[in-house]
Tab-separated table of C-alpha atoms in Angstrom:
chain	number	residue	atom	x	y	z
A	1	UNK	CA	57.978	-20.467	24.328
A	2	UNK	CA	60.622	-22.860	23.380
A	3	UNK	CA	64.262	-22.502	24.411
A	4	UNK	CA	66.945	-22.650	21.609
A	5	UNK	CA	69.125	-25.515	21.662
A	6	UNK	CA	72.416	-26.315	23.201
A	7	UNK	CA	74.523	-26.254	20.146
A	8	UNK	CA	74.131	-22.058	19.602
A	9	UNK	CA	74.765	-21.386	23.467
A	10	UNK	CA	78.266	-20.776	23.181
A	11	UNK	CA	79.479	-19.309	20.071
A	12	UNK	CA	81.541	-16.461	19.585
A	13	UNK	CA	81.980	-14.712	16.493
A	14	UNK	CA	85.495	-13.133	15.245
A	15	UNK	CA	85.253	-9.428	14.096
A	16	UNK	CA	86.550	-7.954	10.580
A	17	UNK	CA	88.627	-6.144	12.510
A	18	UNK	CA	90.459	-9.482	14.616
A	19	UNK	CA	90.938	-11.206	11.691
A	20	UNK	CA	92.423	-8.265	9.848
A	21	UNK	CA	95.053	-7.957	13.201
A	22	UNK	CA	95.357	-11.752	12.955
A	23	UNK	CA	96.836	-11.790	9.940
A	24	UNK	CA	99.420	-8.388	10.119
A	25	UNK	CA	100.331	-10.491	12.569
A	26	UNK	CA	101.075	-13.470	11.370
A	27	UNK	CA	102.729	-11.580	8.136
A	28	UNK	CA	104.925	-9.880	10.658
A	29	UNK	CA	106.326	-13.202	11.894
A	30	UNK	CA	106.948	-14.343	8.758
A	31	UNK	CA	109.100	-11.389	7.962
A	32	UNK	CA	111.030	-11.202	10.875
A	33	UNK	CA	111.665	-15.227	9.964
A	34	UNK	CA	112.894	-14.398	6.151
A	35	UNK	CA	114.725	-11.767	7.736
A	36	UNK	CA	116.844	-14.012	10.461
A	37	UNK	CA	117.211	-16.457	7.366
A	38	UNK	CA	118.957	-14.031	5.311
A	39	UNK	CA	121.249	-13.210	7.814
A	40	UNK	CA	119.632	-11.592	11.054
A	41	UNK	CA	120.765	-7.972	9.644
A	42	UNK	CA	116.669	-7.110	10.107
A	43	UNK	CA	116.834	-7.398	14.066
A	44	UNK	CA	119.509	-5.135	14.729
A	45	UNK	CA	119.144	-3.000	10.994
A	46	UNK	CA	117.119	-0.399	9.604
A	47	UNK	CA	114.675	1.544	11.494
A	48	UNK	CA	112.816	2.212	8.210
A	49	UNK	CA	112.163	-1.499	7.910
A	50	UNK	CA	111.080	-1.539	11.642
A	51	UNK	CA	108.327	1.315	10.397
A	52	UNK	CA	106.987	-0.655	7.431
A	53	UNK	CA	106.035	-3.414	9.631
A	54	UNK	CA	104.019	-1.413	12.094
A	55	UNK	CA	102.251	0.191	9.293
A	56	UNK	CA	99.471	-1.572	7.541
A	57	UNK	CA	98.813	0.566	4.727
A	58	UNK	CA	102.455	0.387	3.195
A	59	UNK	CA	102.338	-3.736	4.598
A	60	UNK	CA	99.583	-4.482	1.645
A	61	UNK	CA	102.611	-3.447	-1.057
A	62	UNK	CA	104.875	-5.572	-0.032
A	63	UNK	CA	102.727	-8.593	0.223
A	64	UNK	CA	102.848	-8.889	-3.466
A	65	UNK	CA	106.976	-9.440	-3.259
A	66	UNK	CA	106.436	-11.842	-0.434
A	67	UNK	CA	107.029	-15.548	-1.503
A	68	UNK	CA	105.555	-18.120	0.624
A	69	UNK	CA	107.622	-20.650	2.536
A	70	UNK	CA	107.635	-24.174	1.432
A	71	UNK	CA	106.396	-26.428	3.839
A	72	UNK	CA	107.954	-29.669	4.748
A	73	UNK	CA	110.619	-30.934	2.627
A	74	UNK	CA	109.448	-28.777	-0.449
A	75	UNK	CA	112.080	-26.681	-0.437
A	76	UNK	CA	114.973	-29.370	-0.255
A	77	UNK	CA	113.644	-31.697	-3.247
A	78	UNK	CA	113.038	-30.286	-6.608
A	79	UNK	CA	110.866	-32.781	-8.195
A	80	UNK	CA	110.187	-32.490	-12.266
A	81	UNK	CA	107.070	-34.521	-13.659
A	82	UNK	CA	108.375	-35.791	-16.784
A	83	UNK	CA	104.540	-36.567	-17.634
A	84	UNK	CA	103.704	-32.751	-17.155
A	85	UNK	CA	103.568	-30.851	-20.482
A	86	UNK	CA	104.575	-27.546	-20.164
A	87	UNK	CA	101.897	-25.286	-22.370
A	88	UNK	CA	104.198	-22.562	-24.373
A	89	UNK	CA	102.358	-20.373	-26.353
A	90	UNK	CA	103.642	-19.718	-30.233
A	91	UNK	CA	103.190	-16.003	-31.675
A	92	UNK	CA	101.520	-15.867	-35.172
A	93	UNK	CA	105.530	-15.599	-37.068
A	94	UNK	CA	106.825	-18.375	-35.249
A	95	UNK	CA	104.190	-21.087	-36.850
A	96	UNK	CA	105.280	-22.649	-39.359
A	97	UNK	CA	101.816	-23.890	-41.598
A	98	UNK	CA	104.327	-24.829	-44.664
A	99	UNK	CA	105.509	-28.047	-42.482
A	100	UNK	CA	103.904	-31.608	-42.751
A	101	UNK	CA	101.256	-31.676	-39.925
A	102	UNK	CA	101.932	-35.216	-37.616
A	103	UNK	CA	98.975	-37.245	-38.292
A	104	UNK	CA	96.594	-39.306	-35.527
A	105	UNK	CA	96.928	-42.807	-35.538
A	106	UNK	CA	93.332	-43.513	-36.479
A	107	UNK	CA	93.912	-40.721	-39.442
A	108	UNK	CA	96.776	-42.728	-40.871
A	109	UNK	CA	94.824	-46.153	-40.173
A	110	UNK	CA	91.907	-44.387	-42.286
A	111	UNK	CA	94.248	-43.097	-44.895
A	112	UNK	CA	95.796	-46.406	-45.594
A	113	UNK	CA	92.182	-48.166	-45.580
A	114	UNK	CA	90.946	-45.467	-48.339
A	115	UNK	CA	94.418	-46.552	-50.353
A	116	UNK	CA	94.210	-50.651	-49.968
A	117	UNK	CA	90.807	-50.421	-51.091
A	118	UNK	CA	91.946	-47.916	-53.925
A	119	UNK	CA	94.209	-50.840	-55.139
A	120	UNK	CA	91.718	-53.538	-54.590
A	121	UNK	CA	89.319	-51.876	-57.095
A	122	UNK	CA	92.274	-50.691	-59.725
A	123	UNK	CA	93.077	-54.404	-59.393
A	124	UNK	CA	89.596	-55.427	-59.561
A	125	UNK	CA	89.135	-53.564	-62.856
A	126	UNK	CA	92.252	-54.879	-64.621
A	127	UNK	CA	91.081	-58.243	-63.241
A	128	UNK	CA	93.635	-59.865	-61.496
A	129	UNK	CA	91.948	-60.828	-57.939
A	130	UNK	CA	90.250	-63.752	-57.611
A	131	UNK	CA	86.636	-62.106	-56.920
A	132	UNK	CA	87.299	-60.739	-60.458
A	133	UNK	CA	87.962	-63.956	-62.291
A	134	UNK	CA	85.435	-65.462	-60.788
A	135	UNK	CA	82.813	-62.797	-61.785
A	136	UNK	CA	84.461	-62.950	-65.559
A	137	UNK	CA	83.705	-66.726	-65.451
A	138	UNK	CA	80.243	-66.396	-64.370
A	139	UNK	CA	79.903	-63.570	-66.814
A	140	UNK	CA	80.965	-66.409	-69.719
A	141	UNK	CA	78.696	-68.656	-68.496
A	142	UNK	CA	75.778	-66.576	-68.694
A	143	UNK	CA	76.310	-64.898	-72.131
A	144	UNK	CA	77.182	-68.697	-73.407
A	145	UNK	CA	73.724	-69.747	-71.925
A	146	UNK	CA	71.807	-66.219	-73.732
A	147	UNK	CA	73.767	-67.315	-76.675
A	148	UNK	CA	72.089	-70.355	-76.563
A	149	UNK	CA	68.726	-69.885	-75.476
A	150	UNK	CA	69.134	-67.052	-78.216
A	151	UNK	CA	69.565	-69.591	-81.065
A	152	UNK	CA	66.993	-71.820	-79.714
A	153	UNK	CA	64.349	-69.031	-80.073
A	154	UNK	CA	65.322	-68.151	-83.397
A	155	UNK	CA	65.495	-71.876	-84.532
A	156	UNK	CA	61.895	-72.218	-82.884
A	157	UNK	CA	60.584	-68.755	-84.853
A	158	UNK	CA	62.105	-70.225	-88.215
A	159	UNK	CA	60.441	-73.845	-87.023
A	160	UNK	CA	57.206	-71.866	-86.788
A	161	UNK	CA	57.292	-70.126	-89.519
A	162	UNK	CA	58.242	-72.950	-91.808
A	163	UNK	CA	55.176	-74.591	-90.293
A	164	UNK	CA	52.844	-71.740	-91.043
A	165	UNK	CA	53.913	-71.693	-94.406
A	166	UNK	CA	53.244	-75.213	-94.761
A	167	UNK	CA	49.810	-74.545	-93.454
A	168	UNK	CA	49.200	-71.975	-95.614
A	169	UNK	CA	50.248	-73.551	-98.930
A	170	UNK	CA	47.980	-76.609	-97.521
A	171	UNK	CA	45.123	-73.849	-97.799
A	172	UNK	CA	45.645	-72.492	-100.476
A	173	UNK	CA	45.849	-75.518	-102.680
A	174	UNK	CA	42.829	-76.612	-100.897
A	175	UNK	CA	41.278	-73.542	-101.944
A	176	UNK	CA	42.378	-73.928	-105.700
């Protein structure tokens, strides 16, 4: 058969139960190092304290209160983001729905579109723009040339008529 490859030969796996020491550990160290920070009184203090630390059932409660250190110079600069906004969260009272509501930019831009063209046609109507005197001269023109072509037709009906009555009289005295 085929031997595995060299890659697998020589690892070693950590148990639950290391990496569960590891860490009691490590919090340990960290709580002796708050403690020296606050003023060394843990070293020398209570032998309660000294008894939490060893145990790990009672060691899970406090890890809630247990702040993590800063690393670097995090703890020396505060530094605000003036960029950041800060979510707060309104109850139901505290809304006020009676207020003007702030408006987009494109929602004002469309507002003030709907009432320059608003204008435009009021104007429009009365007219006073130039698209509208224009249209009222064209419209003159056009009933001036039906006028017209109007009395033309009627002047070529009477024409025609007068002309069939002619012919007919012509008949009829032929006739007689």
């Amino acid at each position: 058969g085929r031997k595995g490859g060299h890659k697998g030969r020589a690892r070693q796996y950590t148990s639950p139960e290391e990496i569960d020491a590891q860490l009691q550990a490590e919090k340990q160290k960290a709580r002796e190092e708050e403690e020296q920070e606050e003023g060394g009184e843990g070293a020398t203090g209570d032998p309660k304290k000294e008894k939490k630390s060893l145990d790990s059932d009672e060691s899970d409660e406090d890890d809630e209160d247990y702040q993590q250190k800063r690393k670097g110079v995090e703890g020396l600069i505060d530094i605000e983001n003036p960029n950041r906004v800060i979510q707060t969260t309104k109850k139901v009272t505290q809304l006020d729905l009676d207020g003007p509501k702030e408006l987009s930019r494109r929602e004002r831009e469309e507002i003030e579109k709907q009432k320059a063209k608003e204008r435009y046609m009021k104007m429009h109507l009365a007219g006073k723009t130039e698209q509208a005197k224009a249209d009222l001269a064209r419209l003159a023109i056009i009933r001036k040339q039906r006028e017209e072509a109007a009395k033309k037709k009627e002047e070529e009906r009477k024409a025609k008529d007068k002309a069939a009555m002619a012919g007919k009289r012509l008949q009829s005295l032929s006739l007689k």
